[in-house]
Short mmCIF file of C-alpha atoms in Angstrom, two decimals:
data_model
loop_
_atom_site.label_atom_id
_atom_site.label_comp_id
_atom_site.label_asym_id
_atom_site.label_seq_id
_atom_site.Cartn_x
_atom_site.Cartn_y
_atom_site.Cartn_z
CA MET A 56 0.00 0.00 0.00
CA ASP A 57 2.83 2.38 0.95
CA ARG A 58 4.58 1.51 -2.28
CA LEU A 59 1.43 2.26 -4.30
CA LYS A 60 1.00 5.56 -2.46
CA SER A 61 4.62 6.47 -3.10
CA GLU A 62 4.34 5.63 -6.81
CA PHE A 63 1.13 7.65 -7.04
CA VAL A 64 2.80 10.70 -5.46
CA ALA A 65 5.83 10.29 -7.75
CA THR A 66 3.61 10.18 -10.83
CA VAL A 67 1.53 13.17 -9.74
CA SER A 68 4.70 15.12 -8.95
CA HIS A 69 6.07 14.39 -12.40
CA GLU A 70 2.84 15.42 -14.07
CA LEU A 71 2.77 18.68 -12.08
CA ARG A 72 6.37 19.60 -12.78
CA THR A 73 5.96 19.85 -16.55
CA PRO A 74 3.21 22.52 -16.52
CA MET A 75 5.02 24.25 -13.63
CA THR A 76 8.15 24.48 -15.78
CA ALA A 77 6.16 26.12 -18.57
CA ILE A 78 4.41 28.62 -16.26
CA LYS A 79 7.58 29.52 -14.38
CA GLY A 80 9.69 29.73 -17.52
CA TYR A 81 7.35 32.01 -19.44
CA VAL A 82 6.86 34.24 -16.38
CA ASP A 83 10.65 34.53 -16.04
CA ILE A 84 11.02 35.39 -19.72
CA LEU A 85 8.37 38.11 -19.44
CA THR A 86 10.00 39.48 -16.25
CA MET A 87 13.40 39.58 -17.95
CA GLY A 88 11.84 41.88 -20.53
CA ALA A 89 12.75 39.41 -23.24
CA ALA A 90 9.31 39.77 -24.79
CA GLY A 91 9.10 43.56 -24.48
CA PRO A 92 8.99 46.21 -21.73
CA LEU A 93 6.61 45.88 -18.75
CA ASN A 94 4.86 48.45 -16.57
CA GLU A 95 5.02 48.40 -12.75
CA ASN A 96 1.71 46.55 -12.30
CA GLN A 97 2.67 43.88 -14.79
CA VAL A 98 5.98 43.30 -12.98
CA HIS A 99 4.13 43.04 -9.64
CA PHE A 100 1.52 40.59 -10.99
CA LEU A 101 4.22 38.43 -12.54
CA ASP A 102 5.98 38.39 -9.15
CA VAL A 103 2.77 37.12 -7.57
CA VAL A 104 2.53 34.32 -10.14
CA ARG A 105 6.20 33.42 -9.62
CA ASN A 106 5.85 33.29 -5.82
CA ASN A 107 2.89 30.98 -6.11
CA ILE A 108 4.72 28.70 -8.52
CA GLU A 109 7.55 28.59 -5.99
CA ARG A 110 5.06 27.52 -3.29
CA LEU A 111 3.73 24.81 -5.55
CA ASN A 112 7.26 23.66 -6.34
CA ILE A 113 8.15 23.36 -2.63
CA LEU A 114 4.92 21.48 -2.00
CA VAL A 115 5.57 18.97 -4.79
CA SER A 116 9.18 18.38 -3.68
CA ASP A 117 8.20 18.01 -0.02
CA LEU A 118 5.31 15.65 -0.78
CA LEU A 119 7.59 13.51 -2.89
CA ASP A 120 10.24 13.47 -0.16
CA ILE A 121 7.91 12.59 2.71
CA SER A 122 6.14 9.94 0.70
CA ARG A 123 9.47 8.30 -0.19
CA ILE A 124 10.75 8.50 3.39
CA GLU A 125 7.57 7.01 4.84
CA SER A 126 7.47 4.14 2.38
CA GLY A 127 11.13 3.35 3.09
CA ARG A 128 12.23 4.14 -0.45
CA ILE A 129 15.00 6.51 0.57
CA ILE A 130 18.22 4.65 1.12
CA LEU A 131 20.97 6.62 2.81
CA GLU A 132 24.39 6.48 1.19
CA GLN A 133 26.31 6.48 4.45
CA GLN A 134 29.86 7.78 4.37
CA PRO A 135 32.18 9.92 6.52
CA VAL A 136 30.82 13.49 6.37
CA ASN A 137 32.55 16.74 7.29
CA LEU A 138 29.82 18.83 8.92
CA HIS A 139 31.93 21.98 8.92
CA ASP A 140 32.34 21.88 5.11
CA ILE A 141 28.61 21.39 4.60
CA ALA A 142 27.81 24.22 7.03
CA GLU A 143 30.20 26.53 5.18
CA GLU A 144 28.38 25.87 1.90
CA VAL A 145 24.95 26.38 3.48
CA VAL A 146 26.02 29.61 5.19
CA ALA A 147 27.57 30.94 1.96
CA GLU A 148 24.40 30.09 0.05
CA THR A 149 22.24 31.88 2.63
CA LEU A 150 24.50 34.95 2.53
CA ARG A 151 24.12 35.05 -1.26
CA ARG A 152 20.36 34.85 -0.80
CA SER A 153 20.50 37.66 1.76
CA GLN A 154 22.34 39.85 -0.76
CA THR A 155 20.03 38.98 -3.64
CA GLU A 156 16.94 39.73 -1.54
CA ASN A 157 18.51 42.83 -0.02
CA LYS A 158 17.75 41.52 3.47
CA PRO A 159 20.80 42.10 5.71
CA ILE A 160 21.40 39.29 8.19
CA ALA A 161 24.51 38.66 10.33
CA LEU A 162 25.33 35.01 9.75
CA SER A 163 28.18 33.27 11.51
CA LEU A 164 29.59 29.76 11.70
CA GLU A 165 31.59 28.49 14.66
CA SER A 166 33.08 25.03 14.70
CA GLN A 167 35.02 23.32 17.41
CA ARG A 168 38.64 22.67 16.42
CA ASN A 169 39.47 19.07 15.44
CA LEU A 170 35.82 18.30 14.89
CA PRO A 171 35.42 14.59 14.12
CA LEU A 172 33.67 13.38 10.97
CA VAL A 173 30.13 12.08 11.31
CA ILE A 174 28.51 9.16 9.52
CA GLY A 175 25.75 10.17 7.14
CA ASP A 176 24.46 10.75 3.63
CA ASN A 177 26.15 13.90 2.40
CA GLY A 178 23.17 15.17 0.38
CA ARG A 179 20.64 14.46 3.11
CA VAL A 180 22.80 16.02 5.84
CA ARG A 181 23.03 19.12 3.67
CA GLN A 182 19.23 19.06 3.26
CA ILE A 183 18.77 18.93 7.06
CA LEU A 184 21.09 21.85 7.77
CA SER A 185 19.90 23.86 4.80
CA ASN A 186 16.29 23.53 5.94
CA LEU A 187 17.09 24.72 9.48
CA VAL A 188 19.21 27.66 8.32
CA ASN A 189 16.57 28.63 5.75
CA ASN A 190 13.91 28.60 8.45
CA ALA A 191 16.11 30.78 10.66
CA TYR A 192 16.59 33.18 7.73
CA ASN A 193 12.89 33.22 6.82
CA TYR A 194 11.68 33.87 10.35
CA THR A 195 14.28 36.45 11.39
CA PRO A 196 13.54 40.03 10.38
CA GLU A 197 16.23 42.01 8.55
CA ASN A 198 19.33 43.01 10.50
CA GLY A 199 18.84 39.92 12.64
CA THR A 200 21.46 37.38 13.63
CA ILE A 201 21.87 33.69 12.82
CA ARG A 202 24.59 31.58 14.42
CA VAL A 203 25.50 28.05 13.41
CA ASN A 204 27.54 26.30 16.08
CA ILE A 205 29.05 22.82 15.66
CA HIS A 206 30.61 20.94 18.55
CA GLN A 207 31.27 17.42 19.73
CA ASP A 208 29.42 15.62 22.51
CA ALA A 209 32.18 13.14 23.28
CA GLU A 210 30.16 11.36 25.96
CA ARG A 211 27.38 10.45 23.56
CA GLY A 212 29.69 9.92 20.56
CA GLU A 213 27.85 12.59 18.58
CA VAL A 214 28.44 15.90 16.89
CA GLN A 215 25.83 18.53 17.68
CA VAL A 216 24.76 21.37 15.39
CA ASP A 217 22.86 24.36 16.81
CA VAL A 218 21.14 26.86 14.55
CA GLU A 219 20.30 29.90 16.65
CA ASP A 220 18.48 33.03 15.55
CA ASN A 221 16.99 36.11 17.16
CA GLY A 222 13.84 36.06 15.03
CA ILE A 223 10.15 35.77 15.82
CA GLY A 224 10.51 32.64 17.98
CA ILE A 225 7.89 29.93 18.41
CA ARG A 226 5.03 30.18 20.90
CA PRO A 227 5.06 27.47 23.61
CA ASP A 228 1.60 26.26 22.41
CA ASP A 229 2.96 25.70 18.91
CA GLN A 230 6.16 23.94 19.92
CA ALA A 231 4.58 20.52 20.48
CA ARG A 232 3.05 20.56 17.00
CA LEU A 233 6.08 21.92 15.20
CA PHE A 234 7.13 18.56 13.77
CA ASP A 235 3.58 17.56 12.78
CA ARG A 236 2.89 17.35 9.08
CA PHE A 237 1.34 20.49 7.55
CA PHE A 238 1.53 22.47 10.81
CA ARG A 239 2.43 26.14 10.33
CA GLY A 240 2.41 28.96 12.88
CA GLU A 241 0.18 31.98 12.53
CA HIS A 242 2.71 34.78 12.88
CA PRO A 243 2.41 37.21 9.92
CA LEU A 244 5.99 36.45 8.87
CA VAL A 245 5.14 32.74 8.71
CA LEU A 246 2.01 33.41 6.69
CA ALA A 247 3.98 35.62 4.29
CA THR A 248 6.65 32.97 3.69
CA PRO A 249 6.05 30.21 1.13
CA GLY A 250 6.05 26.87 2.90
CA THR A 251 4.11 23.66 3.29
CA GLY A 252 4.56 22.63 6.91
CA LEU A 253 6.41 19.56 5.66
CA GLY A 254 9.99 20.82 6.00
CA LEU A 255 10.49 20.08 9.69
CA PRO A 256 8.73 16.67 9.63
CA ILE A 257 11.06 15.70 6.76
CA VAL A 258 14.09 16.99 8.68
CA ARG A 259 13.10 15.03 11.78
CA GLN A 260 12.63 11.82 9.80
CA LEU A 261 16.00 12.30 8.07
CA VAL A 262 17.79 12.95 11.38
CA GLU A 263 16.20 9.85 12.92
CA MET A 264 17.13 7.76 9.87
CA HIS A 265 20.72 8.81 10.63
CA LYS A 266 20.29 7.65 14.27
CA GLY A 267 20.57 11.26 15.39
CA ARG A 268 18.37 13.42 17.60
CA ILE A 269 16.62 16.74 16.96
CA TRP A 270 15.01 19.26 19.32
CA MET A 271 14.32 22.95 19.66
CA LYS A 272 14.12 25.69 22.30
CA SER A 273 12.32 28.99 22.18
CA THR A 274 10.84 31.31 24.78
CA GLY A 275 8.26 32.35 22.20
CA VAL A 276 9.14 35.97 22.76
CA PRO A 277 9.70 37.79 19.44
CA GLY A 278 13.32 38.91 19.21
CA GLU A 279 14.53 36.11 21.45
CA GLY A 280 14.32 33.72 18.51
CA SER A 281 14.83 29.99 18.68
CA ILE A 282 17.55 27.34 18.68
CA PHE A 283 17.18 24.19 16.60
CA SER A 284 19.70 21.47 17.43
CA PHE A 285 20.42 18.09 15.91
CA THR A 286 23.07 15.47 16.38
CA LEU A 287 24.70 12.88 14.15
CA PRO A 288 26.83 9.93 15.25
CA VAL A 289 30.61 10.31 15.04
CA TYR A 290 32.21 8.26 12.26
CA LYS A 291 34.33 5.42 13.54
CA ASN A 292 37.05 3.81 11.43
CA GLY A 293 35.88 0.60 9.83
CA GLU A 294 32.19 1.55 9.85
CA MET B 234 27.39 31.18 -29.80
CA ALA B 235 26.86 27.45 -30.01
CA ARG B 236 24.64 25.12 -32.03
CA ILE B 237 22.25 23.41 -29.62
CA LEU B 238 19.84 20.58 -30.37
CA ILE B 239 16.72 20.35 -28.21
CA ALA B 240 14.68 17.14 -28.00
CA GLU B 241 11.44 17.70 -26.07
CA ASP B 242 7.97 16.37 -26.84
CA GLU B 243 6.04 19.01 -24.85
CA PRO B 244 5.59 21.90 -27.32
CA ASP B 245 5.34 24.58 -24.58
CA ILE B 246 8.58 23.48 -22.94
CA ARG B 247 10.31 23.04 -26.31
CA GLU B 248 9.41 26.58 -27.30
CA LEU B 249 10.41 27.92 -23.88
CA VAL B 250 13.87 26.33 -23.99
CA ALA B 251 14.38 27.33 -27.64
CA PHE B 252 13.33 30.94 -26.99
CA THR B 253 15.57 31.19 -23.93
CA LEU B 254 18.65 29.86 -25.70
CA ARG B 255 18.06 31.90 -28.87
CA PHE B 256 17.67 34.96 -26.63
CA ALA B 257 21.06 34.07 -25.14
CA GLY B 258 22.50 34.12 -28.68
CA HIS B 259 22.66 30.42 -29.56
CA GLU B 260 21.61 28.67 -32.76
CA VAL B 261 18.82 26.26 -31.81
CA ILE B 262 17.38 23.24 -33.61
CA THR B 263 14.34 21.48 -32.14
CA THR B 264 13.00 17.94 -32.36
CA SER B 265 10.10 16.26 -30.59
CA ASN B 266 11.30 12.70 -29.97
CA GLY B 267 14.41 10.64 -29.37
CA GLU B 268 14.51 9.11 -32.84
CA GLU B 269 14.55 12.52 -34.55
CA ALA B 270 17.14 13.70 -32.04
CA LEU B 271 19.42 10.83 -33.01
CA GLN B 272 19.01 11.62 -36.73
CA GLN B 273 19.55 15.37 -36.24
CA ALA B 274 22.58 14.79 -34.02
CA GLY B 275 24.22 12.81 -36.86
CA ALA B 276 23.24 15.32 -39.53
CA LEU B 277 24.09 18.57 -37.70
CA ILE B 278 26.78 17.60 -35.15
CA PRO B 279 25.55 20.11 -32.52
CA ASP B 280 27.80 21.46 -29.76
CA LEU B 281 25.30 20.39 -27.11
CA ILE B 282 22.09 18.36 -26.86
CA LEU B 283 19.33 19.11 -24.32
CA MET B 284 16.97 16.20 -24.03
CA ASP B 285 13.80 15.24 -22.22
CA VAL B 286 13.65 11.72 -20.78
CA ARG B 287 10.10 10.62 -21.53
CA MET B 288 9.51 11.03 -25.26
CA PRO B 289 7.59 9.05 -27.90
CA ARG B 290 9.25 6.63 -30.37
CA MET B 291 12.56 6.61 -28.50
CA THR B 292 13.17 7.67 -24.88
CA GLY B 293 15.84 10.18 -23.98
CA TYR B 294 17.83 7.44 -22.24
CA ASP B 295 17.87 5.27 -25.39
CA ALA B 296 18.70 8.21 -27.66
CA CYS B 297 21.52 9.21 -25.31
CA ARG B 298 22.96 5.68 -25.29
CA ALA B 299 22.78 5.51 -29.10
CA ILE B 300 24.52 8.87 -29.50
CA LYS B 301 27.24 7.95 -27.01
CA ALA B 302 27.78 4.61 -28.81
CA ASP B 303 28.48 6.39 -32.12
CA PRO B 304 32.19 7.34 -32.32
CA ALA B 305 31.34 10.37 -34.49
CA LEU B 306 28.91 11.74 -31.89
CA THR B 307 30.22 10.46 -28.60
CA ASP B 308 31.94 13.74 -27.67
CA ILE B 309 28.74 15.81 -27.86
CA PRO B 310 27.69 16.67 -24.29
CA ILE B 311 24.10 15.74 -23.42
CA VAL B 312 22.01 17.27 -20.66
CA PHE B 313 18.71 15.78 -19.57
CA LEU B 314 15.90 18.19 -18.81
CA SER B 315 13.40 16.18 -16.86
CA ALA B 316 10.75 16.17 -14.20
CA LYS B 317 11.89 12.71 -13.18
CA GLY B 318 13.75 13.60 -10.01
CA GLN B 319 14.28 10.36 -8.15
CA ASP B 320 17.85 9.34 -7.44
CA ALA B 321 17.61 6.13 -9.47
CA GLU B 322 16.28 8.00 -12.51
CA ILE B 323 19.02 10.62 -12.31
CA GLN B 324 21.60 7.83 -12.05
CA THR B 325 20.10 6.09 -15.11
CA GLY B 326 20.54 9.32 -17.07
CA LEU B 327 24.14 9.73 -15.98
CA ASP B 328 24.88 6.04 -16.65
CA ALA B 329 23.49 6.51 -20.16
CA GLY B 330 26.31 9.01 -20.72
CA ALA B 331 24.67 12.36 -19.95
CA GLU B 332 26.85 15.18 -18.69
CA GLU B 333 24.22 16.58 -16.37
CA TYR B 334 20.62 16.22 -15.25
CA LEU B 335 18.64 19.44 -14.92
CA LEU B 336 15.44 19.04 -12.97
CA LYS B 337 12.17 20.71 -13.99
CA PRO B 338 11.05 23.29 -13.15
CA PHE B 339 14.20 25.22 -14.03
CA ALA B 340 14.57 28.97 -14.41
CA PRO B 341 15.63 30.30 -17.84
CA ASP B 342 18.65 32.13 -16.38
CA GLN B 343 19.70 28.93 -14.59
CA LEU B 344 19.41 27.04 -17.90
CA VAL B 345 21.50 29.64 -19.76
CA GLU B 346 24.14 29.55 -17.03
CA ARG B 347 24.37 25.73 -17.03
CA VAL B 348 24.60 25.69 -20.83
CA ARG B 349 27.38 28.31 -20.71
CA ALA B 350 29.29 26.29 -18.09
CA ILE B 351 29.01 23.00 -19.99
CA LEU B 352 30.00 24.56 -23.30
CA GLY B 353 32.99 26.13 -21.53
CA LYS B 354 33.97 22.81 -20.00
CA PHE B 355 33.97 21.21 -23.44
CA GLY B 356 35.79 24.14 -25.03
CA LYS B 357 32.89 25.09 -27.29
#
């Protein structure tokens, strides 16, 4: 049954992506001015169409991901992974986004010296960290701060990553539902940000597939932000 | 400017890709299935082929394998443009000899940039 469901979602996703490519592509061409000059209203309306296509695109990708995870069709390609290198790429990507969107954010990365490698699937570990840093970026107003901190928990044989921001935070009532599928908060910044409420459930499943742990802390007070933390097991020679 | 062959059965996507690459200054030839793509590749020796996966008469995978098996065409880089995004499908495309796998939906500027990078890599 799970396999049928997964195949159904894969087929629907494929069928949706082709018309989405056409809509997005032609909107981009119009916006570039490649088909003639546009007035201010036309540019704005095309932006609205593009943002909604982006929402649809995230939804399709997330549905495909969660369906594949839940039916056991994602197989991790486990190998030694350097978390610092991945975090550097994710931070650099977010800084580029901050420049493109003209939204200044102070983003820093601190790693413990001689950090051990962890065992994981490089692409999926990147997806986990990228999702958490993107959330921090999305829900932190401009001129805010995001800190990524990576350190070893030698006692547990894990490396821990903390993504801390000083954004809108998460109300205590919402925290228990945060990892539920399709749950989204009601803060205006959440409502204004394209999302499906599937990102964190996917992240949690991926962390657990890696035999790691994930949790969060927030006072719920805007400006005090939140800290999302996850761990991955340290790579041992011969694994 | 490069000569680029596009094989895509969806007319709206074919026109979109062709318009985008012509706008970027390339010479573009279009076909709507894998069999035609194979014929046109032999006749025109393009600098690059952009190909959909699921096409009538001959799939993109089969057309790619046939092109890569022909010594006269084997050096032409091939990029798949496809909505098929599962790891196994991407691997099948790369195993067939493709240089890259660009997932739909892609942005026109992203397409132009990837095409520029691949042409540069192959010295074209």
